[in-house]
Short mmCIF file of C-alpha atoms and ligand atoms in Angstrom, two decimals:
data_model
loop_
_atom_site.label_atom_id
_atom_site.label_comp_id
_atom_site.label_asym_id
_atom_site.label_seq_id
_atom_site.Cartn_x
_atom_site.Cartn_y
_atom_site.Cartn_z
CA MET J 1 24.65 -1.95 29.69
CA LYS J 2 25.95 1.39 31.50
CA LYS J 3 28.69 3.66 29.85
CA GLU J 4 30.19 7.00 29.88
CA ALA J 5 28.25 9.39 27.81
CA LEU J 6 30.18 11.43 24.84
CA LEU J 7 28.88 14.72 24.43
CA TYR J 8 28.66 16.13 27.80
CA ASP J 9 30.34 19.03 29.96
CA LYS J 10 31.06 19.18 33.66
CA LEU J 11 29.98 21.82 35.28
CA PRO J 12 31.11 23.47 38.88
CA HIS J 13 29.66 21.56 42.06
CA GLY J 14 29.50 18.39 40.15
CA GLU J 15 26.72 18.95 37.95
CA VAL J 16 27.11 18.03 34.28
CA GLN J 17 25.45 19.11 31.30
CA CYS J 18 24.00 16.53 28.50
CA ARG J 19 24.62 17.85 24.72
CA THR J 20 22.88 14.93 23.21
CA CYS J 21 19.31 16.08 22.62
CA GLN J 22 18.36 19.47 22.12
CA ARG J 23 16.90 19.60 26.09
CA ARG J 24 20.38 20.00 26.88
CA CYS J 25 19.95 18.87 30.40
CA THR J 26 21.82 20.22 33.26
CA ILE J 27 21.89 17.11 35.69
CA ALA J 28 22.69 17.07 39.68
CA LYS J 29 25.35 14.53 41.11
CA ARG J 30 23.02 11.24 41.44
CA ALA J 31 20.55 12.37 39.27
CA ALA J 32 19.02 11.67 35.49
CA GLY J 33 18.31 13.78 32.91
CA TRP J 34 15.08 14.09 31.58
CA CYS J 35 14.40 10.87 29.71
CA LEU J 36 16.00 9.29 32.79
CA THR J 37 18.53 7.06 30.36
CA ARG J 38 21.04 9.18 31.31
CA VAL J 39 22.82 9.44 34.97
CA ASN J 40 25.31 11.69 36.72
CA GLU J 41 27.92 9.52 38.86
CA GLY J 42 29.80 11.67 40.59
CA GLY J 43 30.52 14.17 38.05
CA THR J 44 30.67 11.88 34.90
CA LEU J 45 27.50 11.35 32.84
CA TYR J 46 26.48 7.72 31.74
CA THR J 47 24.09 6.45 29.86
CA ARG J 48 22.37 3.50 31.42
CA ILE J 49 20.93 1.87 27.72
CA TYR J 50 23.85 1.41 25.48
CA GLY J 51 23.06 -1.96 23.82
CA GLU J 52 19.95 -2.59 25.45
CA VAL J 53 17.07 -3.80 23.17
CA SER J 54 13.69 -3.38 23.90
CA SER J 55 12.04 -4.60 20.21
CA LEU J 56 13.54 -6.25 17.37
CA SER J 57 12.01 -7.40 14.28
CA ILE J 58 13.18 -7.32 10.27
CA ASN J 59 10.68 -5.22 8.47
CA PRO J 60 10.44 -3.67 4.74
CA ILE J 61 11.86 -0.09 4.99
CA GLU J 62 8.39 1.30 3.61
CA LYS J 63 7.73 0.17 7.26
CA LYS J 64 9.36 3.29 8.84
CA PRO J 65 8.20 4.70 6.21
CA VAL J 66 10.99 5.34 3.83
CA PHE J 67 9.84 5.29 0.28
CA HIS J 68 13.05 5.97 -2.19
CA PHE J 69 15.73 4.15 -0.56
CA TYR J 70 15.97 0.66 -2.22
CA PRO J 71 12.27 0.11 -1.80
CA GLY J 72 11.34 -3.10 -0.93
CA SER J 73 14.42 -4.03 0.78
CA ARG J 74 14.55 -5.50 4.49
CA TRP J 75 16.21 -3.65 7.68
CA LEU J 76 16.69 -5.01 10.70
CA SER J 77 14.99 -2.66 13.16
CA LEU J 78 15.77 -2.28 16.46
CA GLY J 79 14.82 0.56 19.51
CA SER J 80 15.82 0.46 23.59
CA TRP J 81 13.88 1.99 26.26
CA GLY J 82 12.67 5.68 26.92
CA CYS J 83 12.44 9.03 25.05
CA ASN J 84 13.10 12.89 25.03
CA PHE J 85 9.90 13.30 24.38
CA ARG J 86 5.98 12.31 26.16
CA CYS J 87 4.01 12.08 23.27
CA PRO J 88 0.30 11.54 24.47
CA GLY J 89 -0.53 9.80 21.63
CA CYS J 90 2.55 7.48 21.38
CA GLN J 91 1.98 4.18 19.34
CA ASN J 92 5.45 2.51 21.32
CA TRP J 93 4.28 4.45 24.79
CA ASP J 94 5.20 1.07 26.75
CA ILE J 95 8.74 1.04 25.69
CA ALA J 96 9.21 4.99 24.87
CA HIS J 97 7.52 6.06 28.12
CA TRP J 98 9.85 3.89 30.24
CA LYS J 99 10.20 5.20 33.73
CA GLY J 100 13.73 4.13 34.43
CA GLU J 101 13.18 0.19 35.50
CA ASP J 102 15.86 -2.21 35.87
CA PHE J 103 16.09 -4.12 32.23
CA GLU J 104 15.63 -7.69 31.65
CA LYS J 105 18.48 -10.20 31.70
CA GLY J 106 19.68 -11.17 28.06
CA SER J 107 18.34 -7.48 26.30
CA TYR J 108 22.07 -6.67 25.59
CA LEU J 109 23.08 -7.18 22.26
CA ALA J 110 26.75 -5.94 20.91
CA PRO J 111 27.15 -3.73 18.31
CA GLU J 112 29.23 -6.20 16.63
CA ASP J 113 26.17 -8.92 17.09
CA GLN J 114 23.44 -6.54 15.72
CA VAL J 115 25.64 -6.15 12.35
CA ASP J 116 26.25 -10.04 12.36
CA MET J 117 22.54 -10.80 12.98
CA ALA J 118 21.49 -8.15 9.96
CA LEU J 119 24.11 -9.42 7.67
CA ARG J 120 22.62 -12.91 8.56
CA HIS J 121 19.53 -12.74 7.68
CA GLY J 122 20.23 -10.80 4.53
CA CYS J 123 19.24 -7.22 5.59
CA LEU J 124 20.12 -4.17 3.58
CA GLY J 125 20.79 -1.87 6.94
CA LEU J 126 19.85 -1.39 10.57
CA SER J 127 17.11 0.86 11.05
CA TRP J 128 16.90 2.39 14.65
CA THR J 129 13.31 3.17 15.31
CA PHE J 130 10.90 1.82 18.13
CA ASN J 131 11.74 4.70 20.44
CA GLU J 132 13.93 7.52 20.05
CA PRO J 133 17.38 6.87 18.50
CA THR J 134 19.43 9.71 19.85
CA ILE J 135 19.16 9.13 23.67
CA TRP J 136 20.67 5.89 22.30
CA PHE J 137 23.34 7.55 20.73
CA GLU J 138 26.46 5.88 21.83
CA TYR J 139 25.25 2.78 20.80
CA THR J 140 24.20 3.94 17.40
CA LEU J 141 27.30 5.55 16.76
CA ASP J 142 29.56 2.60 17.45
CA THR J 143 27.00 0.25 15.85
CA ALA J 144 27.02 2.88 12.64
CA LYS J 145 30.48 2.93 12.13
CA LEU J 146 30.61 -1.15 11.84
CA ALA J 147 27.89 -1.18 9.89
CA LYS J 148 29.77 0.51 6.93
CA LYS J 149 32.41 -1.25 7.48
CA LYS J 150 30.55 -4.40 6.64
CA GLY J 151 28.08 -2.73 3.83
CA LEU J 152 25.11 -2.00 5.60
CA TYR J 153 23.10 1.11 5.45
CA THR J 154 22.02 3.15 8.24
CA ASN J 155 18.51 4.88 9.46
CA TYR J 156 17.18 6.87 12.02
CA VAL J 157 13.50 7.17 12.69
CA THR J 158 13.63 10.37 14.74
CA ASN J 159 12.07 13.42 16.12
CA GLY J 160 14.74 15.18 15.07
CA PHE J 161 15.44 16.77 18.53
CA ILE J 162 19.27 15.69 18.36
CA THR J 163 21.58 18.12 19.11
CA GLU J 164 23.90 19.55 15.84
CA GLU J 165 26.90 18.05 17.49
CA ALA J 166 25.17 14.79 17.82
CA LEU J 167 24.34 14.93 14.08
CA ASP J 168 28.57 16.09 13.16
CA LEU J 169 29.60 13.15 15.08
CA LEU J 170 26.98 10.42 13.56
CA ALA J 171 26.54 11.57 9.99
CA PRO J 172 29.46 10.21 8.41
CA TYR J 173 27.83 6.86 9.29
CA LEU J 174 24.31 7.76 8.54
CA ASP J 175 22.38 7.05 5.49
CA VAL J 176 18.49 7.74 5.94
CA TYR J 177 17.28 10.46 8.52
CA ARG J 178 13.51 9.79 8.47
CA VAL J 179 12.53 12.87 10.52
CA ASP J 180 9.03 13.79 11.99
CA ILE J 181 7.70 16.87 11.58
CA LYS J 182 4.73 17.30 13.89
CA GLY J 183 3.50 20.21 13.31
CA PHE J 184 4.22 23.85 12.54
CA SER J 185 4.23 26.18 15.35
CA ASN J 186 5.41 26.14 19.29
CA THR J 187 2.06 25.80 20.13
CA THR J 188 1.72 22.50 18.49
CA TYR J 189 4.90 21.13 19.58
CA LYS J 190 4.20 22.11 23.09
CA LYS J 191 0.80 20.08 23.35
CA ILE J 192 2.43 17.28 21.55
CA ALA J 193 5.78 16.97 22.42
CA HIS J 194 6.08 19.50 25.34
CA ILE J 195 9.12 21.57 24.04
CA THR J 196 8.93 25.21 23.43
CA GLU J 197 10.85 25.78 20.27
CA PHE J 198 10.64 23.75 17.46
CA ARG J 199 12.46 25.46 14.78
CA SER J 200 15.55 23.63 16.05
CA ILE J 201 14.37 20.73 14.62
CA LEU J 202 14.34 22.04 11.25
CA LYS J 203 17.72 23.41 11.31
CA VAL J 204 18.89 19.88 12.14
CA ALA J 205 17.18 18.43 9.51
CA GLU J 206 18.73 20.85 6.95
CA LYS J 207 21.98 19.54 8.16
CA ALA J 208 21.47 16.09 7.89
CA LYS J 209 20.54 17.29 4.31
CA ASP J 210 23.58 19.42 3.84
CA TYR J 211 25.86 15.86 4.79
CA GLY J 212 24.37 14.35 1.69
CA ILE J 213 21.93 11.98 3.90
CA HIS J 214 18.75 10.81 2.48
CA VAL J 215 15.57 12.61 4.21
CA GLU J 216 12.09 11.84 4.22
CA VAL J 217 9.49 13.68 6.26
CA VAL J 218 6.77 12.53 8.26
CA THR J 219 3.64 13.90 9.82
CA ASN J 220 1.22 12.30 11.71
CA ILE J 221 -2.30 14.45 11.22
CA ILE J 222 -3.72 14.53 14.73
CA PRO J 223 -7.38 16.09 14.28
CA GLY J 224 -7.42 19.48 16.25
CA PHE J 225 -3.85 19.60 16.48
CA ASN J 226 -1.80 19.79 13.53
CA ASP J 227 -4.65 19.48 10.61
CA ASP J 228 -5.04 23.04 10.22
CA ASP J 229 -3.88 24.46 6.09
CA ILE J 230 -1.84 27.05 7.75
CA GLN J 231 0.47 24.68 9.46
CA LEU J 232 -0.08 22.13 6.73
CA ARG J 233 1.01 24.75 4.01
CA SER J 234 4.18 25.50 6.31
CA ILE J 235 5.54 22.33 6.78
CA ALA J 236 5.28 22.00 3.01
CA SER J 237 6.63 25.07 1.93
CA TRP J 238 9.59 24.36 4.46
CA ILE J 239 10.23 21.07 2.96
CA LYS J 240 10.31 22.26 -0.45
CA LYS J 241 12.36 25.07 0.12
CA SER J 242 14.61 23.70 2.84
CA LEU J 243 14.93 20.04 1.90
CA GLY J 244 14.20 19.94 -1.57
CA PRO J 245 10.85 19.55 -3.78
CA ASP J 246 11.83 15.75 -4.20
CA THR J 247 11.45 15.11 -0.65
CA PRO J 248 9.06 12.72 0.41
CA TRP J 249 6.59 13.84 2.82
CA HIS J 250 4.45 11.13 4.45
CA VAL J 251 0.75 12.31 6.06
CA THR J 252 0.09 9.80 8.00
CA ARG J 253 -3.65 8.72 9.68
CA PHE J 254 -3.69 9.27 13.62
CA TYR J 255 -5.50 6.57 15.59
CA PRO J 256 -6.95 7.10 18.73
CA HIS J 257 -4.35 5.99 21.51
CA LEU J 258 -3.45 6.37 25.01
CA LYS J 259 -4.23 9.91 26.55
CA LEU J 260 -5.57 10.98 23.09
CA SER J 261 -7.73 8.24 22.76
CA HIS J 262 -10.54 10.84 23.14
CA VAL J 263 -9.86 12.54 19.56
CA GLU J 264 -11.24 10.83 16.10
CA GLU J 265 -9.02 8.98 13.91
CA THR J 266 -7.95 10.97 11.17
CA PRO J 267 -10.53 11.50 8.25
CA ILE J 268 -9.49 10.08 5.30
CA ALA J 269 -10.61 13.37 3.51
CA THR J 270 -7.98 15.35 5.63
CA LEU J 271 -5.32 13.47 5.14
CA GLU J 272 -6.02 13.42 1.05
CA HIS J 273 -6.48 17.49 1.15
CA ALA J 274 -2.91 17.54 3.23
CA ARG J 275 -1.60 15.58 0.23
CA LYS J 276 -3.12 17.91 -2.29
CA ILE J 277 -1.24 21.14 -0.23
CA GLY J 278 1.80 19.15 -0.59
CA ILE J 279 1.88 18.90 -4.17
CA ASN J 280 0.30 22.68 -4.63
CA ASN J 281 2.98 23.53 -2.87
CA GLY J 282 5.66 21.80 -5.10
CA LEU J 283 5.98 19.01 -3.59
CA ARG J 284 6.78 15.84 -6.06
CA TYR J 285 6.00 12.69 -3.75
CA VAL J 286 3.49 13.29 -0.92
CA TYR J 287 2.34 10.24 0.47
CA LEU J 288 -0.71 8.77 2.67
CA GLY J 289 0.21 6.34 5.50
CA ASN J 290 -1.88 4.14 7.84
CA VAL J 291 -4.82 3.86 5.06
CA PRO J 292 -4.14 0.63 3.15
CA GLY J 293 -4.98 0.12 -0.27
CA HIS J 294 -5.13 4.08 -0.61
CA ASP J 295 -4.02 5.71 -4.01
CA GLY J 296 -1.79 7.66 -2.08
CA GLU J 297 0.27 4.74 -1.12
CA ASN J 298 1.64 4.71 -4.65
CA THR J 299 4.65 6.55 -6.32
CA TYR J 300 3.66 8.48 -9.47
CA CYS J 301 6.12 10.26 -11.86
CA TYR J 302 6.08 13.69 -11.22
CA ASN J 303 6.57 14.76 -14.72
CA CYS J 304 4.59 12.25 -16.84
CA GLY J 305 2.15 10.90 -14.03
CA ALA J 306 3.15 7.44 -15.09
CA LEU J 307 2.57 4.97 -12.14
CA LEU J 308 5.95 3.75 -11.10
CA ILE J 309 5.79 2.13 -7.66
CA LYS J 310 2.53 0.15 -6.72
CA ARG J 311 2.70 -0.54 -2.75
CA TYR J 312 0.33 -2.24 -0.53
CA VAL J 313 0.83 -1.39 3.02
CA PHE J 314 4.48 -2.33 3.54
CA ASP J 315 4.73 -4.50 0.50
CA VAL J 316 6.04 -3.05 -3.04
CA VAL J 317 3.90 -5.10 -5.22
CA GLU J 318 5.47 -3.62 -8.73
CA ASN J 319 8.17 -1.42 -9.13
CA LYS J 320 8.80 0.26 -12.46
CA ILE J 321 11.55 2.37 -12.11
CA ARG J 322 14.68 1.69 -13.97
CA LYS J 323 18.06 3.03 -13.14
CA GLY J 324 16.10 5.35 -11.35
CA ARG J 325 14.28 6.97 -13.86
CA CYS J 326 10.50 6.79 -14.69
CA PRO J 327 9.99 4.03 -17.66
CA GLU J 328 7.63 6.64 -19.35
CA CYS J 329 9.59 9.69 -19.77
CA GLY J 330 12.98 8.94 -18.59
CA VAL J 331 12.88 11.63 -16.04
CA THR J 332 15.08 10.93 -12.95
CA ILE J 333 13.34 10.12 -9.53
CA ALA J 334 15.04 11.18 -6.74
CA GLY J 335 16.41 8.26 -4.47
CA ARG J 336 18.04 5.28 -4.73
CA PHE J 337 16.40 2.83 -6.50
S1 SF4 G 401 19.82 12.80 25.89
FE1 SF4 G 401 18.16 12.61 28.09
S2 SF4 G 401 19.98 13.70 29.48
FE2 SF4 G 401 20.41 14.53 27.86
S3 SF4 G 401 19.87 16.13 27.12
FE3 SF4 G 401 18.19 14.74 25.97
S4 SF4 G 401 16.84 14.46 27.76
FE4 SF4 G 401 18.19 15.66 28.35
#
């Protein structure tokens, strides 16, 4: 459904500037922005994807991955079309690399229907995921407001390229900000995401933290792109210093895909090494992802080493945390349990 965009400026000669994501596209009359989801019609900017759902499923929150926010809870997960990145190894390229085609009839889901669906199926919250939720901003904001009224939590699974002003509007209604940090250099971000400056992504994540939103970080480790010690150490140090040592960091395995089909899958030893770097740099919770059955899926007490949550892939096999504390030494475990 087409709807007027919330964050944009009108410029001379009928142009508009979108302020939804950090590309801040200047869009000429009858043209679309970089993501193709926003179009300038007669000097008014419209989103084309309001309520247009490409994917919908109910998953445990571990699938996002989010490990410290009501482990084992069920969430309604939804995505739309398009993205403000074009990652060459994108797993969801069939929806994220959308080229602006028309939608199938019946793909529209009103905000109130999304909320009702989540409640009917006993979900704890809504995750906007699969493609970048920022470009679905107006819809996720409307739905988040409604979700809060009905007692649901909300989760953005994001590449973090949202503008600060968009986050300012969303933050009062957002509970979880699961952000990708794809590397720690402009060169890496240029290769993976086709952007020239990545530090603004860090700044917005810090702002989300300042708002009191629960933040977890994911780095999909791609051999030859972001698996060097310098970048891994830098990510870990930034998380500790700017988001806090209790912030979970998920280092996940890359599988060859799309334009990166020639790249090998991440060796498990590389992921274990990254985890060690995270822990040695003061992070309390560093997890391995996409390695079923690995010990790095579990949560251990940072203080006494007791096993707190045993996981298998996306399932919580056992959760020993009691009232947010380790049952062995009593230390508080960060998050919501
Ligand atoms: S949301 Fe789309 S149109 Fe707006 S700035 Fe980002 S890429 Fe450009």
